[in-house]
Amino acid sequence: MPEPAASALLEMRGISKSFPGVRALDGVSFEIRAGEVHALVGENGAGKSTLMKILAGAQPADAGEIVMDGTAVQIGGPRDAERYGIAMIYQEFNLVPQLDVAANVVLGREPVRAGGWLDGGAARAVAAAAVKQLGLELPLTIPVGRLAVAQQQMVEIAKALVRKARVLVMDEPTAALTDREIDHLFETIRTLRERGVGIVYISHRLEELPRIADRITVLRDGRVVGGGTVAELPQHEMIRLMVGREMDQYYPPLPPLDPAAPVVLAVRDLRSGSVVRGVSFDVHAGEILGMAGLVGAGRTEIVRAIAAADIPSGGEVSIDGKPLHAHGPHDAIAAGIALVTEDRKGQGLVLGMSIRENVTLPHLELFSQRFGFVDRASEGKATRDLVQELRIRTPSIEQRARNLSGGTQQKVVLAKWLTERARLFLFDEPTRGIDVGAKAEIYELMTELAKQGAAVVMVSSELPEVLGMSHRIVVVRDGTIAGVLTRAEATRERVMSLATTAHGAA
Amino acid sequence: MGTAIDSKAIEQRARSAAVRAWLRYGVVAALVVMLLALVAYFTRGAFLDPGNLINVLRQITYNAILAAGQTFVIITAGIDLSVGSLVSLCGVVMAMAANALPFHGVALVAAVLVVGALVGAAAGFINALPVVRLGLPPFITTLAMMLMARGLAYKLSHGRPIPIDSDAFNTIGIGFTLRGLGHLFKLPGIPVAVLWMAVVLIVSGVVLARTRFGRYVYAIGGNIEAARLAGIPNRRVITAVYVISGICAAVASLLLLARFQSGSPQTGFGFELTVIAAVVVGGTSLFGGSGTIAGTFVGALLIGVLNNVMNLANVESYTQDIALGAVILLALILDQVRKRIWS
Ligand SMILES: Nc1ncnc2c1ncn2[C@@H]1O[C@H](COP(=O)(O)OP(=O)(O)OP(=O)(O)O)[C@@H](O)[C@H]1O
Ligand SMILES: [Mg+2]
């Protein structure tokens, strides 16, 4: 690994930023050197995204300065940032889905012929060169909307390269990727690093940092609380800095399974869309069932079909022995099913609404009086209790969901389904984008729900989490169940082999 | 921890929300005041005459009632282009009913209103059906209804206004109420029609802001998929907002019927545009998810004042259109600026 050059390419000094009721950043200093990967970590709401938005000109700072190559610069908007070679890849990509890969890569700097005509050939050449430099293979003439998430991300990186980015910021780039795709991404990042690009890498997956990062800076409550090289900061030390206390026990002990516990959820030959092709399994009261498999294996579709978010095309779902004939989520909710979706912005939250309004939405009837009037006082009380229970960081329950940090939004989605304790909880990637402290809290919450007699299904792409948190593990492959493992049988290798090979049934 | 939930912070937030609300209506209010000053100048005080002010209120009655219904629709990110035609259709049907039904006095008015409301509600239901069942855009379904209702109104009336025989509608049409209050301003009272408007606005305002149904309306406009997954009966709520808009058309139509003592197939022609303008000027987003009845009222008032003033100042009608368009644009620009400042 080449030693990073000691001089800073870019420096942020004493950056402060407040939102109404929130001090998001408080005198933060942060530097990026050429040819290094600098990881930025911290709890949800610590201020990571805000710091990077200031760098990208998406938000103005209240105080502080940004120094590039030794001179102070003003970044008043995204155009300035681009001029200084700062590129940012947000979790929601900035791509035009209808345009093809080449057109997206050159977007905004399309090569033109005399007279202003677009030069498609030159565009493809430019894009092809960028893709090649990154050591990638991308189909240049396919609309970006049809690519997989990981490929779209590569398009973003190619775009940054064409813009001659010297600093590249990636906000949680691995959150939606498979292990394979992550390996690929890391290789691309290394290529960029060798070319002298300074990379800021934000992630909640601390275990991946030793593989990719050179240096680490830890933020807590809008301040820098520590930093150093990867070697200087082992994971437990990083966590201690992030949460401000020692965190020894990561996965809580699972409550023992009562062998006589009744079956809460019975799924028989469930079929849905073209993806779910005959799935059967049971979940007992007090049990946490992990659902593992590759991205695209059909796990999300299975839980959606159970919760009638998609109407199954065949098979049967019963709750407490009673067959469920749901015509939509409404019926499933009435039967005691809670689906905590993976995509919080698209399906989980009404971003323009307050935390209170979001939290009470699925069970508003519990907060209604005569004539359908909503009782705001009782709404407020229930919401405040949940905000406390889940340690949701917000100045007020009236804060709009749009203004919350990514992980905080995820907690609000969880809170929505806790106003009324359901019989069956279906968690789809419940800890995606959530910090270590909050993860532990969510695990705690799941075991608590199980202890109270609910059945819990947890879909997760993070194997350690599935292994650590499940009584049993169902492995899904190609829309069918490839095998069921008990906690004792389950190992990383067995789960992976079931998930990937065509004949590994247990 | 830095962001503990203390009640002081919440209080502060509540207060800043109040400030925000002030700012929101303040922009529009400032516009109104500015206009008033200009107006008072150009009309040499005629505008500020209490009689004229009451007149303005009376003139915006129909628009405000229709806009209240439209506000529900637009908050769900829909649109109802059929309201103008529905006013015409309901007017014709109600006039026929008024002449045919064997009732007198208040009973006749009530019966006629019920007939009109049924027509409006049915039209709203039909508007919504393809939207909720097939996912067709409401722009198209209500455009179709606009044509059908207009055609039907002409067919039923043979293209001519239908005069009503009964005098039971006089009170609503030209009557005054709250005479005590009126005398304070040396007026005969508040027009009954204005009272109807007040009732419609208050009821819709309360339903939208305070009830479960109202909350669902906002949720659907804000994120329809999240609403569905939260178990909200989206189809029923969306159907309801178009039905409400149809019923509002019937109510506005009744007031017009009473005012002109006849139901004409031409009455509501072109109403939909002023209605939508009032809603949008009042701060409701065409993208759905936000908006208030109070804002809509201010929007209707602004448009009403403008019309009134230009009439008083003898501005000819084409110039009036230009001015009206410019003011709508200006109001929207100001609203955007306000949002930028506060986001
Ligand atoms: N537009 C905004 N309005 C109000 N508050 C905001 C806004 N944007 C961010 N905040 C607040 O600033 C704080 C920092 O948020 P930020 O998004 O930077 O956190 P983060 O470290 O990226 O967290 P996560 O890991 O959850 O993504 C949070 O308390 C958040 O609620
Ligand atoms: Mg973030």
XYZ file of C-alpha atoms and ligand atoms in Angstrom, chain A residues 17-25 41-53 59 91 171-172 202-204 219 222 344 393-395 399-400 402-409 433-435, chain B residues 3 13 343, ligand 1:
82
model
C -23.794 24.252 11.172
C -27.093 24.495 13.017
C -30.626 23.643 12.041
C -33.562 24.872 14.093
C -33.125 23.081 17.406
C -30.134 20.988 16.252
C -26.440 21.734 16.380
C -25.455 19.403 13.551
C -21.776 20.405 13.389
C -17.824 7.280 11.003
C -20.271 8.140 13.746
C -23.706 7.422 15.077
C -26.880 8.303 13.221
C -27.297 12.036 13.272
C -23.650 12.637 14.214
C -23.337 15.012 11.276
C -21.475 13.001 8.643
C -23.815 13.691 5.769
C -24.172 17.322 6.735
C -20.399 17.830 6.714
C -20.161 16.325 3.257
C -23.130 18.298 1.953
C -25.718 23.319 2.058
C -27.078 7.088 -1.519
C -22.043 8.213 1.541
C -22.760 4.639 2.641
C -18.882 7.105 5.068
C -20.116 3.782 6.383
C -21.817 2.107 9.288
C -17.770 12.191 14.789
C -21.331 17.146 15.627
C -37.727 3.960 4.075
C -32.477 11.807 18.156
C -34.617 14.768 17.325
C -35.256 18.166 18.803
C -39.688 17.548 13.171
C -40.438 16.581 9.583
C -37.355 14.801 5.650
C -35.007 16.604 8.032
C -33.872 13.530 9.941
C -30.612 11.719 9.305
C -30.853 8.453 7.398
C -30.582 6.158 10.384
C -33.008 8.210 12.418
C -35.552 7.833 9.661
C -27.760 2.371 7.485
C -28.040 2.187 11.249
C -25.147 2.846 13.609
C -30.419 16.184 21.636
C -40.472 24.525 18.029
C -36.059 25.145 4.307
N -32.403 19.988 6.655
C -32.334 19.730 7.974
N -33.175 20.334 8.842
C -33.103 20.086 10.171
N -32.235 19.237 10.731
C -31.377 18.590 9.925
C -31.382 18.790 8.509
N -30.419 18.017 7.962
C -29.834 17.358 8.990
N -30.409 17.696 10.170
C -30.022 17.200 11.503
O -28.623 17.331 11.651
C -28.086 16.231 12.373
C -26.977 15.580 11.573
O -27.545 14.885 10.470
P -26.702 14.073 9.390
O -27.635 13.692 8.297
O -25.486 14.836 9.034
O -26.278 12.764 10.220
P -25.438 11.498 9.737
O -24.213 11.477 10.571
O -25.269 11.515 8.278
O -26.384 10.310 10.214
P -26.765 8.903 9.483
O -25.695 7.952 9.831
O -28.035 8.506 10.166
O -26.929 9.139 8.039
C -29.266 15.301 12.675
O -29.701 15.558 13.986
C -30.313 15.721 11.679
O -31.600 15.500 12.196
